[in-house]
Amino acid sequence: MTTVALGTVKGAFFLRGSGAGWEVDGPVLKGWRVTTFGTTDTGDHLMATSSSWFGTAIHRSRDLHRWEQIVDGPAWPEGSDRALKNIWTITRVGEALYAGVDDAGLFRSDDHGASWYPVEGFNEHPTRPGWTPGAGGLAAHRLVADPGNPRRMWLGVSAVGVFRTEDGGETWRLGDAGVDKTAPDDRYPEIGYCVHDLVADPEEPATLWRQDHQGVYRTEDGGDQWERIEAGLPSRFGFCIARDPRSGALFVVPQESDEHRMPLEGRFRVYRSTDRGDSWHVSGEGHPSALMYAGVLRDAIAADGEGGIYLGTTAGTVHLSTDSGDHWITLPHVLPRILSVRVMAP
Amino acid sequence: MPALVVRIPGMLAEIGDGRREIPVEAATVRAAIEALLEVLPQLKVHLLDESGDLRRHVSCFHNGRIVTGKERWQAPTAEGDVVTVLQAVSGGASGRPVVHSPPALWESGLGGIAAPGNLGRPCR
Protein backbone atom coordinates (compact mmCIF):
# COMPACT_ATOMS: atom_id res chain seq x y z
CA MET A 1 0.00 0.00 0.00
CA THR A 2 1.42 3.34 -1.06
CA THR A 3 0.19 6.66 0.33
CA VAL A 4 0.68 9.76 -1.76
CA ALA A 5 -0.18 13.22 -0.45
CA LEU A 6 -1.75 15.65 -2.88
CA GLY A 7 -1.61 19.32 -1.94
CA THR A 8 -4.26 21.40 -3.64
CA VAL A 9 -5.44 24.98 -3.47
CA LYS A 10 -8.35 23.79 -1.32
CA GLY A 11 -6.78 21.31 1.06
CA ALA A 12 -4.85 18.06 1.10
CA PHE A 13 -6.01 14.76 -0.31
CA PHE A 14 -4.43 11.35 0.14
CA LEU A 15 -4.09 8.75 -2.54
CA ARG A 16 -3.83 5.21 -1.24
CA GLY A 17 -3.46 1.99 -3.15
CA SER A 18 -1.32 -0.17 -5.34
CA GLY A 19 -1.36 -1.49 -8.88
CA ALA A 20 -4.61 -0.45 -10.53
CA GLY A 21 -6.59 0.06 -7.32
CA TRP A 22 -6.40 3.56 -5.89
CA GLU A 23 -8.64 5.51 -3.56
CA VAL A 24 -8.56 9.19 -2.72
CA ASP A 25 -9.75 10.67 0.54
CA GLY A 26 -9.85 14.19 1.86
CA PRO A 27 -9.82 17.09 1.96
CA VAL A 28 -7.80 17.66 5.08
CA LEU A 29 -7.54 21.31 6.16
CA LYS A 30 -10.32 22.13 3.74
CA GLY A 31 -9.99 25.53 2.13
CA TRP A 32 -6.30 25.94 2.86
CA ARG A 33 -3.75 26.07 0.07
CA VAL A 34 -1.41 23.15 0.65
CA THR A 35 1.91 24.07 -0.87
CA THR A 36 4.26 21.25 0.07
CA PHE A 37 4.90 18.31 2.37
CA GLY A 38 7.86 17.03 4.34
CA THR A 39 8.96 14.39 6.79
CA THR A 40 11.04 14.72 9.93
CA ASP A 41 13.84 12.37 10.91
CA THR A 42 11.52 11.03 13.59
CA GLY A 43 8.91 10.03 11.02
CA ASP A 44 6.42 12.84 11.55
CA HIS A 45 4.68 14.14 8.46
CA LEU A 46 4.64 17.86 7.75
CA MET A 47 2.31 19.90 5.57
CA ALA A 48 2.65 23.58 4.67
CA THR A 49 -0.46 25.69 4.20
CA SER A 50 -1.37 29.23 3.30
CA SER A 51 -4.41 31.21 2.25
CA SER A 52 -5.25 34.44 0.51
CA TRP A 53 -6.64 35.83 3.76
CA PHE A 54 -4.68 34.21 6.50
CA GLY A 55 -1.03 33.43 7.07
CA THR A 56 1.27 30.55 6.40
CA ALA A 57 2.01 27.64 8.69
CA ILE A 58 3.32 24.11 8.96
CA HIS A 59 1.20 21.31 10.38
CA ARG A 60 2.44 18.04 11.83
CA SER A 61 0.92 14.57 11.93
CA ARG A 62 2.00 11.15 13.07
CA ASP A 63 -0.68 9.28 11.15
CA LEU A 64 -1.78 11.55 8.26
CA HIS A 65 -5.20 11.81 9.91
CA ARG A 66 -4.80 14.10 12.90
CA TRP A 67 -2.89 17.32 12.16
CA GLU A 68 -1.63 19.91 14.59
CA GLN A 69 -0.20 23.28 13.65
CA ILE A 70 3.36 24.08 14.66
CA VAL A 71 3.07 27.35 16.59
CA ASP A 72 6.68 28.50 16.15
CA GLY A 73 6.96 27.90 12.43
CA PRO A 74 9.10 29.82 9.95
CA ALA A 75 8.45 33.55 10.31
CA TRP A 76 10.03 36.83 9.43
CA PRO A 77 10.55 38.89 12.57
CA GLU A 78 7.88 41.37 13.63
CA GLY A 79 8.61 44.68 11.95
CA SER A 80 10.19 43.06 8.94
CA ASP A 81 9.37 44.50 5.54
CA ARG A 82 9.22 40.94 4.21
CA ALA A 83 6.06 38.87 4.19
CA LEU A 84 5.84 35.13 4.56
CA LYS A 85 3.42 34.27 1.77
CA ASN A 86 4.05 30.60 1.10
CA ILE A 87 6.29 27.77 2.21
CA TRP A 88 7.27 26.03 -1.01
CA THR A 89 9.59 23.32 0.22
CA ILE A 90 10.33 21.41 3.41
CA THR A 91 13.49 19.39 2.99
CA ARG A 92 15.21 17.12 5.47
CA VAL A 93 19.00 17.13 5.41
CA GLY A 94 20.24 14.67 8.00
CA GLU A 95 18.48 15.57 11.23
CA ALA A 96 17.87 19.17 10.15
CA LEU A 97 14.85 20.51 8.32
CA TYR A 98 14.91 23.42 5.91
CA ALA A 99 11.92 25.42 4.73
CA GLY A 100 12.17 27.49 1.57
CA VAL A 101 9.67 30.34 1.47
CA ASP A 102 8.24 33.30 -0.43
CA ASP A 103 9.29 36.14 0.14
CA ALA A 104 12.49 34.34 -0.68
CA GLY A 105 14.04 32.95 2.44
CA LEU A 106 15.39 29.84 4.04
CA PHE A 107 14.63 28.69 7.59
CA ARG A 108 16.13 25.81 9.52
CA SER A 109 14.86 23.62 12.34
CA ASP A 110 17.08 21.49 14.54
CA ASP A 111 14.28 20.16 16.75
CA HIS A 112 12.22 18.12 14.28
CA GLY A 113 10.21 21.14 13.16
CA ALA A 114 9.14 22.50 16.55
CA SER A 115 10.97 25.79 16.04
CA TRP A 116 12.70 27.48 13.11
CA TYR A 117 15.38 30.08 12.67
CA PRO A 118 16.47 32.05 9.61
CA VAL A 119 19.47 30.98 7.55
CA GLU A 120 21.02 34.41 7.47
CA GLY A 121 23.77 33.54 5.02
CA PHE A 122 21.12 33.07 2.39
CA ASN A 123 18.43 35.46 3.59
CA GLU A 124 20.82 38.40 3.74
CA HIS A 125 22.78 37.50 0.63
CA PRO A 126 24.59 40.51 -0.92
CA THR A 127 22.53 40.18 -4.11
CA ARG A 128 19.22 40.38 -2.25
CA PRO A 129 18.52 44.02 -3.19
CA GLY A 130 18.33 42.83 -6.79
CA TRP A 131 15.96 39.94 -6.20
CA THR A 132 12.70 40.52 -8.04
CA PRO A 133 9.61 38.32 -7.95
CA GLY A 134 8.46 36.49 -11.02
CA ALA A 135 4.88 35.64 -11.89
CA GLY A 136 4.78 33.02 -9.16
CA GLY A 137 6.37 35.22 -6.53
CA LEU A 138 9.85 35.48 -5.07
CA ALA A 139 10.23 31.92 -3.97
CA ALA A 140 13.06 29.85 -2.56
CA HIS A 141 11.44 26.66 -3.67
CA ARG A 142 13.80 23.72 -4.03
CA LEU A 143 16.64 22.56 -1.79
CA VAL A 144 18.86 19.69 -2.86
CA ALA A 145 21.59 18.27 -0.62
CA ASP A 146 24.60 16.12 -1.32
CA PRO A 147 23.76 12.91 0.57
CA GLY A 148 27.44 12.28 1.21
CA ASN A 149 28.13 15.78 2.43
CA PRO A 150 25.13 17.50 3.99
CA ARG A 151 27.05 20.76 4.27
CA ARG A 152 26.82 20.99 0.48
CA MET A 153 23.42 22.10 -0.77
CA TRP A 154 21.81 23.81 -3.73
CA LEU A 155 18.83 26.14 -3.45
CA GLY A 156 16.68 27.23 -6.38
CA VAL A 157 15.09 30.67 -6.29
CA SER A 158 12.66 31.81 -8.99
CA ALA A 159 13.87 34.70 -11.11
CA VAL A 160 17.18 34.77 -9.22
CA GLY A 161 19.12 31.55 -9.76
CA VAL A 162 20.65 28.51 -8.13
CA PHE A 163 22.64 29.11 -4.94
CA ARG A 164 25.20 26.65 -3.63
CA THR A 165 26.67 26.35 -0.18
CA GLU A 166 29.66 24.22 0.79
CA ASP A 167 29.58 25.11 4.48
CA GLY A 168 26.15 24.07 5.68
CA GLY A 169 24.45 27.32 4.75
CA GLU A 170 26.87 29.86 6.18
CA THR A 171 27.74 31.23 2.76
CA TRP A 172 26.10 30.86 -0.62
CA ARG A 173 27.24 31.61 -4.12
CA LEU A 174 25.31 31.59 -7.35
CA GLY A 175 26.09 29.08 -10.09
CA ASP A 176 24.17 29.49 -13.32
CA ALA A 177 26.85 29.67 -16.02
CA GLY A 178 25.56 28.34 -19.30
CA VAL A 179 21.90 29.13 -18.53
CA ASP A 180 20.10 31.87 -20.42
CA LYS A 181 18.87 34.70 -18.27
CA THR A 182 15.18 35.41 -17.87
CA ALA A 183 15.34 38.71 -15.98
CA PRO A 184 18.68 40.39 -16.72
CA ASP A 185 19.63 43.37 -14.60
CA ASP A 186 22.89 45.18 -15.32
CA ARG A 187 23.19 46.18 -11.67
CA TYR A 188 23.28 42.56 -10.55
CA PRO A 189 24.89 40.54 -13.34
CA GLU A 190 25.08 37.32 -11.32
CA ILE A 191 21.29 36.98 -10.93
CA GLY A 192 18.26 36.96 -13.21
CA TYR A 193 18.03 33.20 -13.81
CA CYS A 194 14.58 31.70 -13.38
CA VAL A 195 15.04 28.15 -12.16
CA HIS A 196 11.75 26.29 -11.89
CA ASP A 197 12.93 22.98 -10.45
CA LEU A 198 16.06 21.01 -9.57
CA VAL A 199 16.75 17.33 -9.13
CA ALA A 200 19.96 15.48 -8.34
CA ASP A 201 21.45 12.05 -8.72
CA PRO A 202 22.36 10.91 -5.20
CA GLU A 203 24.92 8.52 -6.66
CA GLU A 204 26.64 11.36 -8.48
CA PRO A 205 25.91 14.42 -6.37
CA ALA A 206 27.72 16.81 -8.69
CA THR A 207 25.14 16.01 -11.36
CA LEU A 208 21.93 18.02 -11.24
CA TRP A 209 19.17 18.61 -13.72
CA ARG A 210 17.16 21.76 -13.98
CA GLN A 211 13.86 22.72 -15.55
CA ASP A 212 14.37 26.40 -16.07
CA HIS A 213 12.17 29.10 -17.49
CA GLN A 214 14.57 29.04 -20.44
CA GLY A 215 14.81 25.31 -20.92
CA VAL A 216 16.12 22.04 -19.53
CA TYR A 217 19.74 21.92 -18.38
CA ARG A 218 22.26 19.60 -16.74
CA THR A 219 25.39 20.23 -14.76
CA GLU A 220 28.00 17.62 -13.99
CA ASP A 221 30.27 19.80 -11.88
CA GLY A 222 27.93 20.88 -9.12
CA GLY A 223 26.59 23.89 -10.94
CA ASP A 224 29.71 25.62 -12.16
CA GLN A 225 28.59 25.04 -15.73
CA TRP A 226 25.23 24.04 -17.18
CA GLU A 227 24.40 22.66 -20.64
CA ARG A 228 21.14 22.40 -22.51
CA ILE A 229 19.65 18.88 -22.77
CA GLU A 230 16.52 19.20 -24.88
CA ALA A 231 16.91 16.67 -27.69
CA GLY A 232 13.48 15.23 -28.42
CA LEU A 233 11.47 17.68 -26.34
CA PRO A 234 8.63 19.46 -28.13
CA SER A 235 9.34 22.65 -26.18
CA ARG A 236 11.74 23.95 -23.59
CA PHE A 237 9.29 25.39 -21.12
CA GLY A 238 7.91 23.59 -18.12
CA PHE A 239 7.85 23.67 -14.36
CA CYS A 240 8.82 20.28 -12.97
CA ILE A 241 11.61 17.78 -13.32
CA ALA A 242 11.78 14.50 -11.43
CA ARG A 243 13.99 11.44 -11.24
CA ASP A 244 12.96 7.86 -10.66
CA PRO A 245 15.50 6.42 -8.22
CA ARG A 246 14.84 2.87 -9.38
CA SER A 247 15.56 3.32 -13.08
CA GLY A 248 17.41 6.63 -13.03
CA ALA A 249 14.95 7.98 -15.59
CA LEU A 250 14.14 11.68 -15.67
CA PHE A 251 10.69 13.14 -16.26
CA VAL A 252 9.48 16.51 -17.46
CA VAL A 253 6.11 17.78 -18.66
CA PRO A 254 6.72 20.33 -21.41
CA GLN A 255 4.44 23.25 -22.02
CA GLU A 256 4.12 25.27 -25.19
CA SER A 257 5.94 28.38 -24.03
CA ASP A 258 6.26 30.79 -21.17
CA GLU A 259 3.61 32.85 -22.90
CA HIS A 260 0.97 30.12 -23.19
CA ARG A 261 1.91 27.65 -20.44
CA MET A 262 -0.16 24.68 -21.55
CA PRO A 263 0.46 21.43 -23.41
CA LEU A 264 1.18 21.77 -27.11
CA GLU A 265 -2.06 21.37 -29.07
CA GLY A 266 -3.79 20.08 -25.96
CA ARG A 267 -1.79 16.85 -25.89
CA PHE A 268 -0.83 16.23 -22.31
CA ARG A 269 2.39 14.20 -22.39
CA VAL A 270 5.04 13.26 -19.88
CA TYR A 271 8.49 13.04 -21.42
CA ARG A 272 11.14 10.66 -20.13
CA SER A 273 14.88 10.43 -20.55
CA THR A 274 16.61 7.13 -19.86
CA ASP A 275 20.07 8.42 -20.77
CA ARG A 276 20.58 11.12 -18.13
CA GLY A 277 18.97 13.78 -20.23
CA ASP A 278 20.83 13.24 -23.49
CA SER A 279 17.54 12.48 -25.24
CA TRP A 280 13.84 12.61 -24.44
CA HIS A 281 10.83 10.61 -25.61
CA VAL A 282 7.17 10.44 -24.73
CA SER A 283 7.05 8.32 -21.60
CA GLY A 284 5.42 4.99 -22.40
CA GLU A 285 1.70 4.57 -22.98
CA GLY A 286 -1.54 5.63 -21.37
CA HIS A 287 -1.58 9.39 -21.64
CA PRO A 288 -5.00 11.02 -21.87
CA SER A 289 -6.35 10.67 -25.40
CA ALA A 290 -8.68 13.66 -25.19
CA LEU A 291 -7.61 17.26 -25.25
CA MET A 292 -6.14 18.32 -21.96
CA TYR A 293 -4.92 21.84 -21.42
CA ALA A 294 -3.37 21.41 -18.00
CA GLY A 295 0.15 21.53 -16.68
CA VAL A 296 2.18 20.07 -13.85
CA LEU A 297 3.68 22.50 -11.37
CA ARG A 298 7.12 22.24 -9.79
CA ASP A 299 6.26 20.27 -6.68
CA ALA A 300 3.44 18.23 -8.23
CA ILE A 301 5.45 15.19 -9.32
CA ALA A 302 6.99 12.57 -7.08
CA ALA A 303 8.65 9.17 -7.27
CA ASP A 304 8.41 6.45 -4.63
CA GLY A 305 11.72 4.73 -5.31
CA GLU A 306 10.03 1.55 -6.45
CA GLY A 307 9.10 2.65 -9.96
CA GLY A 308 6.04 4.63 -8.93
CA ILE A 309 5.74 8.08 -10.52
CA TYR A 310 2.84 10.26 -9.40
CA LEU A 311 1.81 13.62 -10.75
CA GLY A 312 -1.05 16.03 -10.29
CA THR A 313 -2.15 18.71 -12.69
CA THR A 314 -3.41 22.24 -12.61
CA ALA A 315 -6.77 20.79 -13.70
CA GLY A 316 -6.87 18.61 -10.59
CA THR A 317 -6.32 15.28 -12.33
CA VAL A 318 -3.95 12.63 -11.04
CA HIS A 319 -1.80 10.42 -13.25
CA LEU A 320 0.52 7.65 -12.18
CA SER A 321 2.83 4.95 -13.38
CA THR A 322 3.97 1.98 -11.31
CA ASP A 323 6.62 0.85 -13.79
CA SER A 324 8.96 3.82 -14.09
CA GLY A 325 6.93 5.48 -16.79
CA ASP A 326 6.25 2.59 -19.19
CA HIS A 327 2.50 2.71 -18.57
CA TRP A 328 0.35 5.50 -17.17
CA ILE A 329 -3.14 5.55 -15.75
CA THR A 330 -5.38 8.54 -15.12
CA LEU A 331 -7.47 8.37 -11.98
CA PRO A 332 -11.16 9.25 -12.34
CA HIS A 333 -11.07 11.85 -9.58
CA VAL A 334 -10.88 15.55 -10.32
CA LEU A 335 -9.48 17.55 -7.43
CA PRO A 336 -8.81 21.27 -7.03
CA ARG A 337 -5.67 22.62 -8.73
CA ILE A 338 -2.77 20.48 -7.50
CA LEU A 339 0.33 22.22 -6.19
CA SER A 340 2.25 19.42 -4.54
CA VAL A 341 2.58 15.66 -4.65
CA ARG A 342 4.64 13.69 -2.17
CA VAL A 343 5.02 9.99 -1.43
CA MET A 344 4.45 9.72 2.30
CA ALA A 345 4.53 5.97 2.83
CA PRO A 346 5.74 3.78 -0.02
CA MET B 1 -13.77 42.02 33.25
CA PRO B 2 -16.62 41.57 30.74
CA ALA B 3 -17.23 38.05 29.50
CA LEU B 4 -17.70 37.99 25.74
CA VAL B 5 -17.39 35.74 22.74
CA VAL B 6 -14.96 35.84 19.84
CA ARG B 7 -16.30 34.21 16.72
CA ILE B 8 -13.88 32.89 14.12
CA PRO B 9 -14.44 31.50 10.62
CA GLY B 10 -14.42 27.81 9.86
CA MET B 11 -10.94 27.81 8.34
CA LEU B 12 -9.49 29.08 11.58
CA ALA B 13 -11.64 26.84 13.74
CA GLU B 14 -10.25 23.85 11.86
CA ILE B 15 -6.70 24.66 12.87
CA GLY B 16 -7.77 25.81 16.31
CA ASP B 17 -9.61 23.37 18.51
CA GLY B 18 -12.73 23.07 16.37
CA ARG B 19 -14.72 25.76 18.19
CA ARG B 20 -16.06 28.71 16.23
CA GLU B 21 -17.04 30.59 19.37
CA ILE B 22 -14.37 31.15 21.97
CA PRO B 23 -15.41 32.74 25.26
CA VAL B 24 -12.91 35.24 26.61
CA GLU B 25 -12.78 37.98 29.18
CA ALA B 26 -11.54 41.31 27.86
CA ALA B 27 -12.09 45.00 28.43
CA THR B 28 -11.49 46.15 24.83
CA VAL B 29 -11.81 44.75 21.31
CA ARG B 30 -8.06 44.52 20.99
CA ALA B 31 -7.82 42.72 24.31
CA ALA B 32 -10.44 40.27 23.10
CA ILE B 33 -8.27 39.37 20.11
CA GLU B 34 -5.23 39.07 22.36
CA ALA B 35 -7.20 36.83 24.70
CA LEU B 36 -8.20 34.68 21.74
CA LEU B 37 -4.53 34.28 20.84
CA GLU B 38 -3.72 33.21 24.36
CA VAL B 39 -6.26 30.42 24.06
CA LEU B 40 -5.25 29.50 20.50
CA PRO B 41 -1.70 30.78 19.91
CA GLN B 42 -1.49 29.05 16.55
CA LEU B 43 -3.93 31.64 15.19
CA LYS B 44 -1.51 34.51 15.71
CA VAL B 45 0.27 34.01 12.41
CA HIS B 46 -3.09 33.84 10.65
CA LEU B 47 -4.52 37.04 12.11
CA LEU B 48 -1.49 39.29 12.44
CA ASP B 49 1.06 40.16 9.80
CA GLU B 50 4.74 41.02 10.16
CA SER B 51 3.78 44.53 11.31
CA GLY B 52 1.85 43.12 14.25
CA ASP B 53 -1.44 44.46 12.88
CA LEU B 54 -4.37 42.49 11.62
CA ARG B 55 -3.71 41.10 8.18
CA ARG B 56 -4.90 43.22 5.30
CA HIS B 57 -7.57 40.74 4.27
CA VAL B 58 -8.85 40.00 7.74
CA SER B 59 -11.68 42.08 9.12
CA CYS B 60 -12.97 42.46 12.63
CA PHE B 61 -16.46 43.37 13.83
CA HIS B 62 -17.69 44.40 17.26
CA ASN B 63 -21.35 43.57 17.79
CA GLY B 64 -21.84 43.55 14.03
CA ARG B 65 -20.10 46.83 13.33
CA ILE B 66 -16.78 46.90 11.57
CA VAL B 67 -13.83 47.91 13.67
CA THR B 68 -11.68 50.54 12.00
CA GLY B 69 -9.08 52.83 13.38
CA LYS B 70 -7.22 52.80 16.67
CA GLU B 71 -10.09 54.38 18.54
CA ARG B 72 -12.52 51.58 17.88
CA TRP B 73 -9.77 48.99 18.22
CA GLN B 74 -9.55 50.20 21.81
CA ALA B 75 -13.34 50.41 22.18
CA PRO B 76 -14.54 49.11 25.54
CA THR B 77 -16.48 45.90 25.60
CA ALA B 78 -19.48 44.95 27.70
CA GLU B 79 -20.79 41.71 29.09
CA GLY B 80 -22.19 39.53 26.31
CA ASP B 81 -20.53 41.37 23.42
CA VAL B 82 -19.53 39.53 20.28
CA VAL B 83 -16.28 40.15 18.42
CA THR B 84 -16.25 38.52 15.01
CA VAL B 85 -13.20 37.83 12.87
CA LEU B 86 -13.87 37.34 9.18
CA GLN B 87 -11.97 37.01 5.96
CA ALA B 88 -12.44 40.00 3.68
CA VAL B 89 -13.22 39.75 -0.01
CA SER B 90 -12.32 42.27 -2.67
CA GLY B 91 -13.67 43.01 -6.10
CA GLY B 92 -17.17 43.69 -7.41
CA ALA B 93 -18.20 45.48 -10.57
CA SER B 94 -18.79 48.87 -9.04
CA GLY B 95 -16.05 48.71 -6.48
CA ARG B 96 -18.46 50.26 -4.00
CA PRO B 97 -18.57 48.81 -0.54
CA VAL B 98 -21.32 46.31 0.08
CA VAL B 99 -22.02 45.95 3.73
CA HIS B 100 -23.01 42.49 4.84
CA SER B 101 -24.19 41.62 8.25
CA PRO B 102 -21.31 39.61 9.62
CA PRO B 103 -23.34 37.73 12.21
CA ALA B 104 -25.74 36.63 9.51
CA LEU B 105 -22.93 35.42 7.32
CA TRP B 106 -21.23 33.76 10.20
CA GLU B 107 -24.41 31.95 11.12
CA SER B 108 -24.88 30.87 7.51
CA GLY B 109 -21.96 28.53 7.97
CA LEU B 110 -20.04 30.09 5.12
CA GLY B 111 -17.31 31.13 7.46
CA GLY B 112 -18.08 34.77 6.89
CA ILE B 113 -17.26 37.13 4.08
CA ALA B 114 -16.58 40.75 4.77
CA ALA B 115 -17.35 43.52 2.36
CA PRO B 116 -14.99 45.03 -0.22
CA GLY B 117 -15.07 48.31 1.62
CA ASN B 118 -13.44 46.62 4.55
CA LEU B 119 -10.31 45.84 2.62
CA GLY B 120 -7.30 47.61 3.93
CA ARG B 121 -9.20 49.05 6.85
CA PRO B 122 -9.12 46.40 9.51
CA CYS B 123 -8.71 47.01 13.21
CA ARG B 124 -5.68 49.21 13.53
XYZ file of C-alpha atoms in Angstrom, chain A residues 29-32 51-57 59 69 76 78-80 82-84, chain B residues 9 11-12 14-15 41-42 44-47 50-52 55 57-58 87-89:
40
model
C -7.543 21.315 6.164
C -10.317 22.129 3.736
C -9.994 25.533 2.128
C -6.298 25.940 2.858
C -4.412 31.212 2.250
C -5.254 34.443 0.509
C -6.636 35.833 3.755
C -4.676 34.209 6.502
C -1.034 33.434 7.067
C 1.265 30.554 6.396
C 2.012 27.642 8.685
C 1.200 21.310 10.380
C -0.196 23.275 13.646
C 10.035 36.834 9.429
C 7.882 41.371 13.625
C 8.607 44.678 11.953
C 10.190 43.064 8.937
C 9.219 40.943 4.212
C 6.062 38.870 4.186
C 5.841 35.128 4.558
C -14.444 31.498 10.624
C -10.938 27.808 8.340
C -9.485 29.079 11.582
C -10.254 23.851 11.862
C -6.704 24.664 12.874
C -1.704 30.784 19.912
C -1.494 29.046 16.551
C -1.509 34.511 15.712
C 0.270 34.007 12.415
C -3.091 33.839 10.652
C -4.522 37.039 12.112
C 4.739 41.020 10.159
C 3.778 44.530 11.313
C 1.854 43.124 14.252
C -3.709 41.101 8.182
C -7.569 40.742 4.266
C -8.846 39.999 7.735
C -11.965 37.010 5.955
C -12.436 40.005 3.675
C -13.219 39.747 -0.011
